[in-house]
mmCIF file of C-alpha atoms in Angstrom:
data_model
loop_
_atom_site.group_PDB
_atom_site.id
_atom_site.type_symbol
_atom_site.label_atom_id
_atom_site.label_comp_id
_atom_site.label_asym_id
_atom_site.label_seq_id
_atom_site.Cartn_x
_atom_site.Cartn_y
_atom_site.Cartn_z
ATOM 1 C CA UNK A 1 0.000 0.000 0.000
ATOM 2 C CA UNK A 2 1.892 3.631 -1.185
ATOM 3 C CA UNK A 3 2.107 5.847 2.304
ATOM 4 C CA UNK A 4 0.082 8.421 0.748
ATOM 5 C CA UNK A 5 -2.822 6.045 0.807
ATOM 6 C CA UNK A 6 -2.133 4.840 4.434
ATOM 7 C CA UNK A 7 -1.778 8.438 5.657
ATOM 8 C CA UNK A 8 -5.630 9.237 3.945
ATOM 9 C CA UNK A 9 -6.497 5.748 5.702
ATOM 10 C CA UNK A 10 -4.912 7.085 9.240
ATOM 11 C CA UNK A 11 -6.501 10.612 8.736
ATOM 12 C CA UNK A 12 -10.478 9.252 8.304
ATOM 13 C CA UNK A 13 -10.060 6.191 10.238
ATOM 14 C CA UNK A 14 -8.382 9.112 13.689
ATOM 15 C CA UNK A 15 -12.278 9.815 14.966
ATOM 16 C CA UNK A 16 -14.694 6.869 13.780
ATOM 17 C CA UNK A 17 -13.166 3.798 15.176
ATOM 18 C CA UNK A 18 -12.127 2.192 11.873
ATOM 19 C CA UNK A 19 -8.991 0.110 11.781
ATOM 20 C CA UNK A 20 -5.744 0.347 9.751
ATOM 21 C CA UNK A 21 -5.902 -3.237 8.154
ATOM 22 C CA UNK A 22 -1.890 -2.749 6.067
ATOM 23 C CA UNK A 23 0.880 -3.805 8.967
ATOM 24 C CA UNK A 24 3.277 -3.104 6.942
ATOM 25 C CA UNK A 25 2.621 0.067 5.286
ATOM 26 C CA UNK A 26 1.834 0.842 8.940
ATOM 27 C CA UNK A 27 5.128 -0.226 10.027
ATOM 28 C CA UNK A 28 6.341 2.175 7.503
ATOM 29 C CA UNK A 29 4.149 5.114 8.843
ATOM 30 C CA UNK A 30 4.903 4.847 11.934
ATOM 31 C CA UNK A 31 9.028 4.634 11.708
ATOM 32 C CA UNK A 32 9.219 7.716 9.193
ATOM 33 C CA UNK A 33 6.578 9.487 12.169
ATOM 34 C CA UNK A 34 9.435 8.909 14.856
ATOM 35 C CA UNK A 35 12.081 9.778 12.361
ATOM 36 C CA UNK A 36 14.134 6.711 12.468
ATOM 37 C CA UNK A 37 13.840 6.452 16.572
ATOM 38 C CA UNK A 38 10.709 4.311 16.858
ATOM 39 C CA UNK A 39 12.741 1.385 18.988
ATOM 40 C CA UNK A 40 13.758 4.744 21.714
ATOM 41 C CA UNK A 41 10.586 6.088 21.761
ATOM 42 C CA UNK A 42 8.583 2.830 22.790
ATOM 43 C CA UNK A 43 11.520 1.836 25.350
ATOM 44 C CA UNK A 44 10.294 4.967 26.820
ATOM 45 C CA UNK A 45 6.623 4.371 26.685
ATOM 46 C CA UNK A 46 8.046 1.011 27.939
ATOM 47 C CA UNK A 47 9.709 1.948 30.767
ATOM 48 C CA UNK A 48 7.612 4.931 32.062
ATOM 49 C CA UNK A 49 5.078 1.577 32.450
ATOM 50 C CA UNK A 50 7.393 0.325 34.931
ATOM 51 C CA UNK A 51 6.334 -3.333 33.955
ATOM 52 C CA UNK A 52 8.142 -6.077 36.260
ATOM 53 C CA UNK A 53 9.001 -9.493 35.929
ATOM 54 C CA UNK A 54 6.327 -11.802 36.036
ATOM 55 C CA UNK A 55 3.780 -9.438 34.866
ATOM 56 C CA UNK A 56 0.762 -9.785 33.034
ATOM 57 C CA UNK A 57 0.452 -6.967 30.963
ATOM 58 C CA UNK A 58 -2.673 -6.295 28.456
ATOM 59 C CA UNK A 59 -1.399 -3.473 25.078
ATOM 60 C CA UNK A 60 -4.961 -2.339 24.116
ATOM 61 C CA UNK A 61 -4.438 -1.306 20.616
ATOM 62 C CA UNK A 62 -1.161 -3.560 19.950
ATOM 63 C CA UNK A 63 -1.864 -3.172 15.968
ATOM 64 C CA UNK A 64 1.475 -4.866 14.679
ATOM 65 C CA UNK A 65 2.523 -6.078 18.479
ATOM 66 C CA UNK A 66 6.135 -3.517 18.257
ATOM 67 C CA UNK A 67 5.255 -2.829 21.990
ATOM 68 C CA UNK A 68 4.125 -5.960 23.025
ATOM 69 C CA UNK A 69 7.551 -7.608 21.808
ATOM 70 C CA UNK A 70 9.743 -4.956 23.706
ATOM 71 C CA UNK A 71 7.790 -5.972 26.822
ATOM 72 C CA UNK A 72 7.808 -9.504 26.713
ATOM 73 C CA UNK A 73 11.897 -9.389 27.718
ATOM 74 C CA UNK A 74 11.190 -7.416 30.585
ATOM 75 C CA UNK A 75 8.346 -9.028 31.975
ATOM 76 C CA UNK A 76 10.620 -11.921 31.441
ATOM 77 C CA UNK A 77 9.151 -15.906 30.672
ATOM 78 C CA UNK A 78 7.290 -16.239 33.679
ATOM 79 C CA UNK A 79 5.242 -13.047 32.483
ATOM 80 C CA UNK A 80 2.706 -12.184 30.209
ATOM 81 C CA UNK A 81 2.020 -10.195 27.440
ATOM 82 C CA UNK A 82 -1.430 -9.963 25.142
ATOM 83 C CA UNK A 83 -2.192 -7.786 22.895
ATOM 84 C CA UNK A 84 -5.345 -6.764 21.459
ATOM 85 C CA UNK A 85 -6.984 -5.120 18.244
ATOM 86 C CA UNK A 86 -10.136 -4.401 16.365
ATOM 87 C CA UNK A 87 -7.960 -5.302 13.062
ATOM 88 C CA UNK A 88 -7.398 -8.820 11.840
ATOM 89 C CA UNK A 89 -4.690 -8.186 9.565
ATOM 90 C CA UNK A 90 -3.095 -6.677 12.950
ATOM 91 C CA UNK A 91 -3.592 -9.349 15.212
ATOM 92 C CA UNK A 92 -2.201 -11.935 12.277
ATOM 93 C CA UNK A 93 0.811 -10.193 11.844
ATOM 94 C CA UNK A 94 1.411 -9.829 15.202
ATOM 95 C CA UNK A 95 0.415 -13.432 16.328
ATOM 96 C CA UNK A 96 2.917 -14.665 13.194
ATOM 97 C CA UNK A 97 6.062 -12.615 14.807
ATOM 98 C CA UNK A 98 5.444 -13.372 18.597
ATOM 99 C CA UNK A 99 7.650 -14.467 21.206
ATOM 100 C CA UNK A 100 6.803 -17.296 23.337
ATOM 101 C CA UNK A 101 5.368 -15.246 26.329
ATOM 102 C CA UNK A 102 3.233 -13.066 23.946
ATOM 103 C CA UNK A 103 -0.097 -13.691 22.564
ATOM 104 C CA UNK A 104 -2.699 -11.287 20.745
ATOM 105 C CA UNK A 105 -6.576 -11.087 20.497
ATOM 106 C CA UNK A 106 -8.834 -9.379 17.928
ATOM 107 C CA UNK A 107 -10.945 -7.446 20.102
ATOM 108 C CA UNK A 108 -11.799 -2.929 20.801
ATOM 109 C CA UNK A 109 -10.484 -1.020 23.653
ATOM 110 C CA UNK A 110 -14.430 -0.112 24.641
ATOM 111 C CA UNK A 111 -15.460 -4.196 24.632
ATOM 112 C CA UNK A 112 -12.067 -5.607 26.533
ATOM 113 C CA UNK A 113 -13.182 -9.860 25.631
ATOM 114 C CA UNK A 114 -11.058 -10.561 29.280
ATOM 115 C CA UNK A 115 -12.033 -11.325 32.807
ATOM 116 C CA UNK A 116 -12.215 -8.618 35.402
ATOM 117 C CA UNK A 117 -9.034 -8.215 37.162
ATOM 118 C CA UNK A 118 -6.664 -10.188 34.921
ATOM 119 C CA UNK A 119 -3.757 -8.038 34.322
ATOM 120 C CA UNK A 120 -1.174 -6.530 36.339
ATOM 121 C CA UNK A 121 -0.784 -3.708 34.115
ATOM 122 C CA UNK A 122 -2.562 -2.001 30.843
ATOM 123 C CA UNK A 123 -0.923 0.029 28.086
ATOM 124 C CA UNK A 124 -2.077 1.858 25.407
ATOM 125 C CA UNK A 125 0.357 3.678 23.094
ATOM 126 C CA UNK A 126 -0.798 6.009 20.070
ATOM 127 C CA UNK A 127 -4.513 4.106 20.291
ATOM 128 C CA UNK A 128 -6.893 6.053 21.972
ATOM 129 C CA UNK A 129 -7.480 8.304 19.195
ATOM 130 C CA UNK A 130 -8.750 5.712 16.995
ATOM 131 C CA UNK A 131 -11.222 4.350 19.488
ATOM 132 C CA UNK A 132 -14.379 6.341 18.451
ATOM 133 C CA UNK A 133 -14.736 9.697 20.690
ATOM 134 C CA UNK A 134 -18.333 8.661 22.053
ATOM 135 C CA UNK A 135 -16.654 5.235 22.901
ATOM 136 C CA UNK A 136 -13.370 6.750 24.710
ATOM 137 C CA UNK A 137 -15.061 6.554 28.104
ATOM 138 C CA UNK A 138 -16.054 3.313 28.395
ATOM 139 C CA UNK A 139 -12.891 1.958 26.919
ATOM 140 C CA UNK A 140 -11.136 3.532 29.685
ATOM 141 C CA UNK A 141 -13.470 1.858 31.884
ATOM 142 C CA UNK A 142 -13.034 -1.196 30.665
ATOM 143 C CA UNK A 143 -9.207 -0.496 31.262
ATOM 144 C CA UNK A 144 -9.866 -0.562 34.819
ATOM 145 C CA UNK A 145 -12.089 -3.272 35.082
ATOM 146 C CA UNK A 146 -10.012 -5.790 33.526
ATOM 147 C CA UNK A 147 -7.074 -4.658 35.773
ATOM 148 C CA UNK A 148 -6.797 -5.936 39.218
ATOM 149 C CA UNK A 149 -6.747 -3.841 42.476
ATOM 150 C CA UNK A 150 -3.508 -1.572 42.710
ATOM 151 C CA UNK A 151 -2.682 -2.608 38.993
ATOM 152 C CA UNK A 152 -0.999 0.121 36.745
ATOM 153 C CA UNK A 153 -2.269 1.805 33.321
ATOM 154 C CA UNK A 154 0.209 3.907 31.083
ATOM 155 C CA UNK A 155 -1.460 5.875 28.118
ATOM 156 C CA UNK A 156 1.005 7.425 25.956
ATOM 157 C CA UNK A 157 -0.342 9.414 22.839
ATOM 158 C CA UNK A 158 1.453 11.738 20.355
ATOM 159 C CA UNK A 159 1.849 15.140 21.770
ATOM 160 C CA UNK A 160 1.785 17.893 18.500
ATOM 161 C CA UNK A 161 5.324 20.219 18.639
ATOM 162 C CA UNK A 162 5.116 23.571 20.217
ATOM 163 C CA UNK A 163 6.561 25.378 17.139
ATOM 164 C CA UNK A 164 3.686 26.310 14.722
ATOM 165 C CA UNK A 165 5.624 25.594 11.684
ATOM 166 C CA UNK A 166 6.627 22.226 12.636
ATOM 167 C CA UNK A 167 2.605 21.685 13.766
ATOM 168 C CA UNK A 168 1.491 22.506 10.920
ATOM 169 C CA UNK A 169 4.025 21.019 8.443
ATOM 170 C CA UNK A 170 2.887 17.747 10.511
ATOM 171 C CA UNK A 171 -0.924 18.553 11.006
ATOM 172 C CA UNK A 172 -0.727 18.379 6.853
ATOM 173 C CA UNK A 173 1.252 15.220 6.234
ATOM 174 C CA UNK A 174 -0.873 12.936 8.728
ATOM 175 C CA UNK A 175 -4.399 14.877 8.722
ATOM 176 C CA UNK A 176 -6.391 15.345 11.984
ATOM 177 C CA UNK A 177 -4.998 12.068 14.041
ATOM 178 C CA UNK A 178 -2.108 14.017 15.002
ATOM 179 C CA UNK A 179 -3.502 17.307 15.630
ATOM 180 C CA UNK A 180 -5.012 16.766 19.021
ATOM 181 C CA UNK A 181 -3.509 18.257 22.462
ATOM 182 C CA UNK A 182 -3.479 14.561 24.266
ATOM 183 C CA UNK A 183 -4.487 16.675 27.736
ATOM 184 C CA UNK A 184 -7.413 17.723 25.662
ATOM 185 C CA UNK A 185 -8.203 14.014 24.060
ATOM 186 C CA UNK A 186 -7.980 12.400 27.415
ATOM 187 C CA UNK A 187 -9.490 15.337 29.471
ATOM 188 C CA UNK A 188 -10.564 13.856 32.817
ATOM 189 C CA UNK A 189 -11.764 10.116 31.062
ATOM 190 C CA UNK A 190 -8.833 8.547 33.467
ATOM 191 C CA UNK A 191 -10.081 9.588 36.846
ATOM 192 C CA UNK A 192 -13.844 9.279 35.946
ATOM 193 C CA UNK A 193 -12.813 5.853 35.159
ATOM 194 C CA UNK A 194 -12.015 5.440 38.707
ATOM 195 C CA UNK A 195 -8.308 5.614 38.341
ATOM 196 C CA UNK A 196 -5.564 7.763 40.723
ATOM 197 C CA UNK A 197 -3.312 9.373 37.911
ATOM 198 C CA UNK A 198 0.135 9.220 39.694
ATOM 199 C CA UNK A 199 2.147 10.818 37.274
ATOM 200 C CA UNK A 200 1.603 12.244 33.461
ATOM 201 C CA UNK A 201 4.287 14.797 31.408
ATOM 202 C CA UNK A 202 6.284 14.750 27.925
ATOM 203 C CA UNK A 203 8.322 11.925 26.883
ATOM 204 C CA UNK A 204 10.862 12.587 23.971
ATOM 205 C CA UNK A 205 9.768 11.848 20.265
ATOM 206 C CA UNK A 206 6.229 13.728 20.725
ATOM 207 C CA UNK A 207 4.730 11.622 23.163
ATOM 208 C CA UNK A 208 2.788 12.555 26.154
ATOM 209 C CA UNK A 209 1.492 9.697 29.060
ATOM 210 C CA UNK A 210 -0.239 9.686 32.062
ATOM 211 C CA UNK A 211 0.454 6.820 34.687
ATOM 212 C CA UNK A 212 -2.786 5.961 37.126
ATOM 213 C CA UNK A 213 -3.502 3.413 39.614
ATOM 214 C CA UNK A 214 -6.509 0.872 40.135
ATOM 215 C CA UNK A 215 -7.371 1.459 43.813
#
């Protein structure tokens, strides 16, 4: 798929909950997005999770399962990772390149398909945007639901650059998904969820997180 056509996908797919079904092309997206330092800027999404051995840790929106796999080390082979996805193709590609403590279900961030309380910790990178915006509330909700008590959630979404050149020179190449302010996207959806936010700031490569506790 050219990267013109999977940056028109990205741009109508940002608000109404559709998925990007190219992994690839995505792949592609994604790297030239980061500007060659994907790998460093999802070690840092990575480690501002603070995931620890023996984890179980559910990525809610793993798409091609890049976060998932720099997990699964850490949380080391008595730990787990799964990832889910609305997309197929995603979940395929990411089942066909996963390590042995990794596995990946086709499922959306606002319908979690797990038990309550059956993960230590819950990430979402560069996903809530796509999860439509009447749908963002109860996906956060079912965050915290399928987490146990005291377990950990990391969001991490892109955060736009301060300089209004740069803004806008990257507002026009990816189309709305990348024009939000993240504080704005989230707005208070974390604590209404019933979550203590413990921490939230800028990480390097245009990323913002939050980290919140499950009481």
């Amino acid at each position: 798929m050219a990267l013109g056509k999977l940056l028109h996908s990205h741009e109508e797919h940002a608000d109404d909950g559709g998925t990007i079904d190219h992994p690839r092309a995505y792949d592609t997206f994604v790297s030239i997005g980061f500007l060659g330092g994907r790998r460093a800027a999802y070690t840092r999404v990575a480690t501002a999770a603070r995931p620890r051995a023996g984890e179980r840790v559910l990525d809610v929106g793993c798409g091609t399962g890049y976060l998932s796999r720099i997990l699964a080390p850490v949380v080391t082979p008595s730990g787990h990772v799964t990832g889910v996805d609305p997309s197929p193709a995603m979940i395929d590609y990411a089942t066909r390149h996963a390590p042995a403590n990794c596995t990946y279900v086709e499922g959306a961030g606002q319908d979690l398909p797990f038990p309550d309380g059956s993960f230590d910790l819950v990430i979402s990178s560069l996903a809530v945007h796509h999860i439509p915006a009447d749908a963002r509330p109860e996906a956060l909700r079912q965050m915290f639901r399928v987490l146990r008590p005291g377990g950990r959630l990391l969001i991490a979404e892109f955060r736009p650059p301060a300089n209004p050149l740069a803004r806008h020179l990257i507002g026009a190449l990816t189309g709305p998904a990348m024009r939000h302010d993240p504080r704005d996207l989230l707005g208070t959806m974390i604590p209404d969820a019933g979550f203590q936010v413990e921490a939230e700031g800028d990480l390097p490569y245009l990323l913002y997180y939050v980290r919140a506790t499950r009481p």
